[in-house]
Short mmCIF file of C-alpha atoms and ligand atoms in Angstrom, two decimals:
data_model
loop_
_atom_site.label_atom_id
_atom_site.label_comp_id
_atom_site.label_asym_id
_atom_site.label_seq_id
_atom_site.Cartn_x
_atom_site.Cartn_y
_atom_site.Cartn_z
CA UNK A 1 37.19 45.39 20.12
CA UNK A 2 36.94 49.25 20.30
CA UNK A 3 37.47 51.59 17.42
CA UNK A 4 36.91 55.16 17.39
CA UNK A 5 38.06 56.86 14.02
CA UNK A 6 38.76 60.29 14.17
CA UNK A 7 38.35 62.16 10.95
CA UNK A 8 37.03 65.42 8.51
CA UNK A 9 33.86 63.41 7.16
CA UNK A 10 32.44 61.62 9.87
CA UNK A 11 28.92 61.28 7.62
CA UNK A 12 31.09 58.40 5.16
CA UNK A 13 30.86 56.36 8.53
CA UNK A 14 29.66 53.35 8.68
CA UNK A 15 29.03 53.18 4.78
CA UNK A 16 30.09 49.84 4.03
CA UNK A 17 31.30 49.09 7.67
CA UNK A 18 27.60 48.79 8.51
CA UNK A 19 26.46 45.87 6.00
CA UNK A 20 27.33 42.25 5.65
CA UNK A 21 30.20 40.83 8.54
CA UNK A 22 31.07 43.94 10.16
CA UNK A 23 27.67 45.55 10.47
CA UNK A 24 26.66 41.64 12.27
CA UNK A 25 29.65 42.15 14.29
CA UNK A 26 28.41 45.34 15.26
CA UNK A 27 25.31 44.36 16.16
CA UNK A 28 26.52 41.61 18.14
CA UNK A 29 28.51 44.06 20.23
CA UNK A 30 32.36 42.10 18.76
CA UNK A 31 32.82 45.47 17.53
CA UNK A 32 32.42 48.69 18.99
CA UNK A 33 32.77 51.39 16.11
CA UNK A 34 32.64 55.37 17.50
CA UNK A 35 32.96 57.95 14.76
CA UNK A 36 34.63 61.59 16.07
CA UNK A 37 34.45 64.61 13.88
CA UNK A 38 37.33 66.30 13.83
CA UNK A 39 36.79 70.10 13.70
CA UNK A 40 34.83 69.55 16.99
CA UNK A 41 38.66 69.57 18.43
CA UNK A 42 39.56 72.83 16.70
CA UNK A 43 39.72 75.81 18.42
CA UNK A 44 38.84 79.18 16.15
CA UNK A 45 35.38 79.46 15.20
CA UNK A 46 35.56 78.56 11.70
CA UNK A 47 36.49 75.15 12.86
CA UNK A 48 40.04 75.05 11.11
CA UNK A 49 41.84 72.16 11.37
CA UNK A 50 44.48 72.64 8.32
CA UNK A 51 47.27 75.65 7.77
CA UNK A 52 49.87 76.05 5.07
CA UNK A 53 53.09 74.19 5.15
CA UNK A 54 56.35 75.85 6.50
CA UNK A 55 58.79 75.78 3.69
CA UNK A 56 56.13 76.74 1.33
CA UNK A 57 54.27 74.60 -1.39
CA UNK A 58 51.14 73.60 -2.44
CA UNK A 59 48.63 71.83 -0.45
CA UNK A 60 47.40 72.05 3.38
CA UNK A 61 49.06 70.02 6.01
CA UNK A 62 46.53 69.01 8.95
CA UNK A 63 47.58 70.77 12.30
CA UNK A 64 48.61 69.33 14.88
CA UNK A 65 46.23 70.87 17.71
CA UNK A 66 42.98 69.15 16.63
CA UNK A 67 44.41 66.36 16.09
CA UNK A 68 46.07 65.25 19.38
CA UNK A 69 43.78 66.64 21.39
CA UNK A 70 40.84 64.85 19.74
CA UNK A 71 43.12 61.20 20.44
CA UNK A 72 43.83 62.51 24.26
CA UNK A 73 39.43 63.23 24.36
CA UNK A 74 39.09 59.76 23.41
CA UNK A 75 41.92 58.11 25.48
CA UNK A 76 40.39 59.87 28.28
CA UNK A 77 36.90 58.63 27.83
CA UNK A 78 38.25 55.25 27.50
CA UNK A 79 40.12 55.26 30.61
CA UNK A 80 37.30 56.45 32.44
CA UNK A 81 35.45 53.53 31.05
CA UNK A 82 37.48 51.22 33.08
CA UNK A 83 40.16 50.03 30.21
CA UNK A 84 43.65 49.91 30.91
CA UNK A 85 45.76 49.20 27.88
CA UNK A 86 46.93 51.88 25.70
CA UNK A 87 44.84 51.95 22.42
CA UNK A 88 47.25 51.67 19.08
CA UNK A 89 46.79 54.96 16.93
CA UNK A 90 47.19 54.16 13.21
CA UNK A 91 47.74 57.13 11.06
CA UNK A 92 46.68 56.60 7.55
CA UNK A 93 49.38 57.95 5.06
CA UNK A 94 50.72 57.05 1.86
CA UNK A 95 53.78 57.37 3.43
CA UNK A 96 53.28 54.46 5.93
CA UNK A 97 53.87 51.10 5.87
CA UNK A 98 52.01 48.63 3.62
CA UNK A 99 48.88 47.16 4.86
CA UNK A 100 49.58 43.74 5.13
CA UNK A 101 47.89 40.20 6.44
CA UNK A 102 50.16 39.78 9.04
CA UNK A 103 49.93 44.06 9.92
CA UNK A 104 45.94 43.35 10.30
CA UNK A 105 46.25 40.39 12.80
CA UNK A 106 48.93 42.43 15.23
CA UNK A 107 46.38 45.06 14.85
CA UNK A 108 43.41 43.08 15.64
CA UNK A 109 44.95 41.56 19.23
CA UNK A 110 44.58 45.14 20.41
CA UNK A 111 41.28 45.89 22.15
CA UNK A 112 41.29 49.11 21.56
CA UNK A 113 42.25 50.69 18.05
CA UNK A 114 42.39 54.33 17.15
CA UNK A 115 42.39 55.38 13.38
CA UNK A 116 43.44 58.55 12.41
CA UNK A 117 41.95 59.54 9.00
CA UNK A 118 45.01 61.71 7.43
CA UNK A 119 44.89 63.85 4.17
CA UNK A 120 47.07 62.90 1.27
CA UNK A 121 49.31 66.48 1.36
CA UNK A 122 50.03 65.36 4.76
CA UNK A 123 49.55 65.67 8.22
CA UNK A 124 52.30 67.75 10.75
CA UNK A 125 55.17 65.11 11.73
CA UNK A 126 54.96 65.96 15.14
CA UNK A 127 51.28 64.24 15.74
CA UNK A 128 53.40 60.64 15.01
CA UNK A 129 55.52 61.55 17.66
CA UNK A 130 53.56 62.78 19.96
CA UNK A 131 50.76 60.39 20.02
CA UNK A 132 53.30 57.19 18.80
CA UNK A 133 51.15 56.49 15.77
CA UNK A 134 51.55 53.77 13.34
CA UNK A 135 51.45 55.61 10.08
CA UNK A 136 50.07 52.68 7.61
CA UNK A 137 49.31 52.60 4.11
CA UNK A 138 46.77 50.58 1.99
CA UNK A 139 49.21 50.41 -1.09
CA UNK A 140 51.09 52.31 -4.00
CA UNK A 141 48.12 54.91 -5.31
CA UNK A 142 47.29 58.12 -4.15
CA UNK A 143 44.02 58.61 -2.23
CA UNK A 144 42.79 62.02 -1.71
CA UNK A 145 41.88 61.66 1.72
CA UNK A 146 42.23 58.54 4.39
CA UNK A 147 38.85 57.84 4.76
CA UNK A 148 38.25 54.59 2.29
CA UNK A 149 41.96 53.63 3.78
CA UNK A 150 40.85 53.61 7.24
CA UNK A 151 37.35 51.56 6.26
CA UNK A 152 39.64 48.62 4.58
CA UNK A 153 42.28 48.61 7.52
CA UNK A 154 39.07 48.38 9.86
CA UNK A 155 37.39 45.70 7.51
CA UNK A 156 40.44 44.10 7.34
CA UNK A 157 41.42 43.96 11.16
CA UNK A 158 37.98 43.62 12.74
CA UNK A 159 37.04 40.65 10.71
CA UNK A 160 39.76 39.09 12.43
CA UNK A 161 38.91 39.75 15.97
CA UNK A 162 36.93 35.96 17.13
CA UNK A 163 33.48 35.27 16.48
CA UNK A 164 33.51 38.40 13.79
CA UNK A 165 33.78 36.01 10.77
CA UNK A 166 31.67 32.53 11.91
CA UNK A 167 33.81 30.05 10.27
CA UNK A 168 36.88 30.66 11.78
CA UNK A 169 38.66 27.64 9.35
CA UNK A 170 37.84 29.92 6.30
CA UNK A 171 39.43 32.92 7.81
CA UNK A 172 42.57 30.71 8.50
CA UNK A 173 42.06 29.58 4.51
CA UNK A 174 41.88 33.08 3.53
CA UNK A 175 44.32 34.24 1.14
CA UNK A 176 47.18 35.64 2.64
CA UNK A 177 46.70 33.84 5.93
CA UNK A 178 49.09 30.70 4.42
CA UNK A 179 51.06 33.72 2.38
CA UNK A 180 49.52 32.93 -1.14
CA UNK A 181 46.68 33.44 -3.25
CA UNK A 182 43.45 31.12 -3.21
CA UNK A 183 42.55 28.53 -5.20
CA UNK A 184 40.07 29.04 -8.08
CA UNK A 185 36.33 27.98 -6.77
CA UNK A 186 33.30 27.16 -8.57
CA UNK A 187 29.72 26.48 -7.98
CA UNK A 188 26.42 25.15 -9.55
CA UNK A 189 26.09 24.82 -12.79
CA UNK A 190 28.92 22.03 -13.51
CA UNK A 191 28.45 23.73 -17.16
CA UNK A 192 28.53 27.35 -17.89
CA UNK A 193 28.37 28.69 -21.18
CA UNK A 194 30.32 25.39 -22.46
CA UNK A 195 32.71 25.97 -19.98
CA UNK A 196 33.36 22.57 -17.37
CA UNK A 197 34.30 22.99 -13.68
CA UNK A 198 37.31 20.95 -13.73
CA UNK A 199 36.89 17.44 -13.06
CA UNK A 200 38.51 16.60 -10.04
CA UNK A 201 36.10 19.00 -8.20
CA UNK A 202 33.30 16.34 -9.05
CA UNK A 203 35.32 13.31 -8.03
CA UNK A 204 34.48 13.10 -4.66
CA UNK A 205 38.06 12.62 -3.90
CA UNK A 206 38.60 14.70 -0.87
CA UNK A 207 42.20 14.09 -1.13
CA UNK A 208 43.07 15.00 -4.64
CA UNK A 209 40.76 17.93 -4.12
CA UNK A 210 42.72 19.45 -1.68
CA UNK A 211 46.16 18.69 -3.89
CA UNK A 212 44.48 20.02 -7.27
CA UNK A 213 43.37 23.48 -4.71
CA UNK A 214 46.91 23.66 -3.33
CA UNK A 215 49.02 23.20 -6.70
CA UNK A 216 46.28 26.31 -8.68
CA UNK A 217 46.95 28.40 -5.60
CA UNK A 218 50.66 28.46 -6.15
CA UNK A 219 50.10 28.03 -9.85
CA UNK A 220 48.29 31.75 -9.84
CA UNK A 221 50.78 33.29 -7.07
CA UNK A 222 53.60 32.32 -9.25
CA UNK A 223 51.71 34.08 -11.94
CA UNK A 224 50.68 36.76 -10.29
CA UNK A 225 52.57 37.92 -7.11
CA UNK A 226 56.05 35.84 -7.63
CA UNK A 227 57.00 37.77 -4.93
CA UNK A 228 55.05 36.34 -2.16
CA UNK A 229 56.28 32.80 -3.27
CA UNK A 230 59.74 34.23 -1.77
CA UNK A 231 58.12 35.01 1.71
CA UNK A 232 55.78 31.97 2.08
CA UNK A 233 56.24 28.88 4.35
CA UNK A 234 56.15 26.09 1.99
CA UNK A 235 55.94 22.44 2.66
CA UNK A 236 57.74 19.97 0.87
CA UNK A 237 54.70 19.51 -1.54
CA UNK A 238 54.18 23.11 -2.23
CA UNK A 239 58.25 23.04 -2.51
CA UNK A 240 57.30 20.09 -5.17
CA UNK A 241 54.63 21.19 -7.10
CA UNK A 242 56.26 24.65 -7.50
CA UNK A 243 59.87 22.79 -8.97
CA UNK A 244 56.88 21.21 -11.66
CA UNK A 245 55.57 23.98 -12.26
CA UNK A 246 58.42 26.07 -13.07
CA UNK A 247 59.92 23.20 -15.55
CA UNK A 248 56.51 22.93 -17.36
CA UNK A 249 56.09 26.72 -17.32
CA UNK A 250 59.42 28.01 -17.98
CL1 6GU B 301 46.46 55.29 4.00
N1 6GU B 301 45.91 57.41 2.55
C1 6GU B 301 45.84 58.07 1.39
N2 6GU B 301 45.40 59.33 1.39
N3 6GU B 301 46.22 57.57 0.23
C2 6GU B 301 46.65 56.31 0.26
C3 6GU B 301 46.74 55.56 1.42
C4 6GU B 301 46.36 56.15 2.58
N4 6GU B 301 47.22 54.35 1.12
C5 6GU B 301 47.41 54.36 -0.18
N5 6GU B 301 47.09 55.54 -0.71
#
């Protein structure tokens, strides 16, 4: 997969995309990250790429020059590289959709992703037209900028794309991927600081294991995000568990 992110601070890039998975996917050539700088698109000599809002207010809103003509540069080296489908802009904005499991995977069947880093004041409405961006958010906080937003929706997609992450069974198992949270896990020592590893995770009893992991995972999303327990796909023994724990709980 291709990514070129196009943004104000190119020198954050890689930072944390360059270590650990990503930076082995990287390597591998599974992942093909290109950083752009955008006041390299701008056209005055003090490299503006901002101007004040019509209507008046506080706060810049990014123009929409630099912008679109730094996505057409990049479409336009990419076609002459011999690749046919349209990359997918995503626009990061408060203002855009959530960031979601299921938003990373769409995202990660495209070979060829374009991330827009936007500014929290805003960014001129006519770039999402004109370029048919995906404006997406990363959740309900303000960021100044949409650099760290762009780095988790890249994390997030690219360890998706095959062969990224090497046990593709534990990105399956991930949490989210089954629309709950994960299970509580524990390693060496079976006693820490008095406290046990429960039990059944000695036992040897593959079986029970994986009933004791799939009755704490809905356990802690009922706890903690009731309102993915609406969206999942249960089976009849989640559909079970969750009627027992709701009458013990409740
Ligand atoms: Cl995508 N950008 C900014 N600037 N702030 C955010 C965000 C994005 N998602 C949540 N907060």
């Amino acid at each position: 997969m291709r990514i070129d992110v196009v943004t104000i601070f190119p020198g954050v890039f890689p930072g944390p995309l360059g270590v650990g998975t990503l930076g082995r996917a990287r390597e591998r050539g599974l992942v093909d990250l290109a950083v752009w700088d955008l006041r390299e698109f701008s056209s005055d000599r003090h490299r503006t790429v901002d101007d004040i809002p019509y209507g008046g207010g506080a706060g810049m809103v990014m123009a929409p020059e630099p912008l679109v003509r730094a996505v057409e540069a990049i479409r336009a080296a990419r076609t002459a590289g011999g690749h046919s489908e349209s990359p997918a802009v995503v626009l990061t904005t408060p203002q855009g959709e959530r960031l979601t499991q299921a938003r990373a995977r769409t995202l990660a069947a495209r070979p060829h992703l374009i991330v827009v880093c936007g500014r929290y004041e805003g960014v001129d409405e006519r770039v999402v037209e004109v370029l048919e961006a995906e404006e997406v958010s990363i959740g309900d906080y303000v960021l100044s900028g949409g650099e760290l937003a762009a780095m988790v929706i890249i994390e997030a997609v690219a360890r998706l794309v095959p062969g990224v992450v090497g046990d593709a069974e534990s990105v399956a198992r991930d949490s989210f991927s089954e629309g709950l949270l994960d299970h509580p896990s524990y390693t060496r020592p079976a006693v820490f600081r008095g406290r046990a590893v429960p039990e059944v995770l000695l036992s040897g009893h593959h079986e029970a294991i994986r009933r004791w992991r799939a009755r704490e995972a809905l356990r802690r999303t009922l706890l903690r995000r009731p309102d993915l327990i609406d969206e999942a796909a249960l089976d009849a023994e989640a559909r079970a568990f969750l009627t027992e724990l709701r009458n013990r709980d409740g």
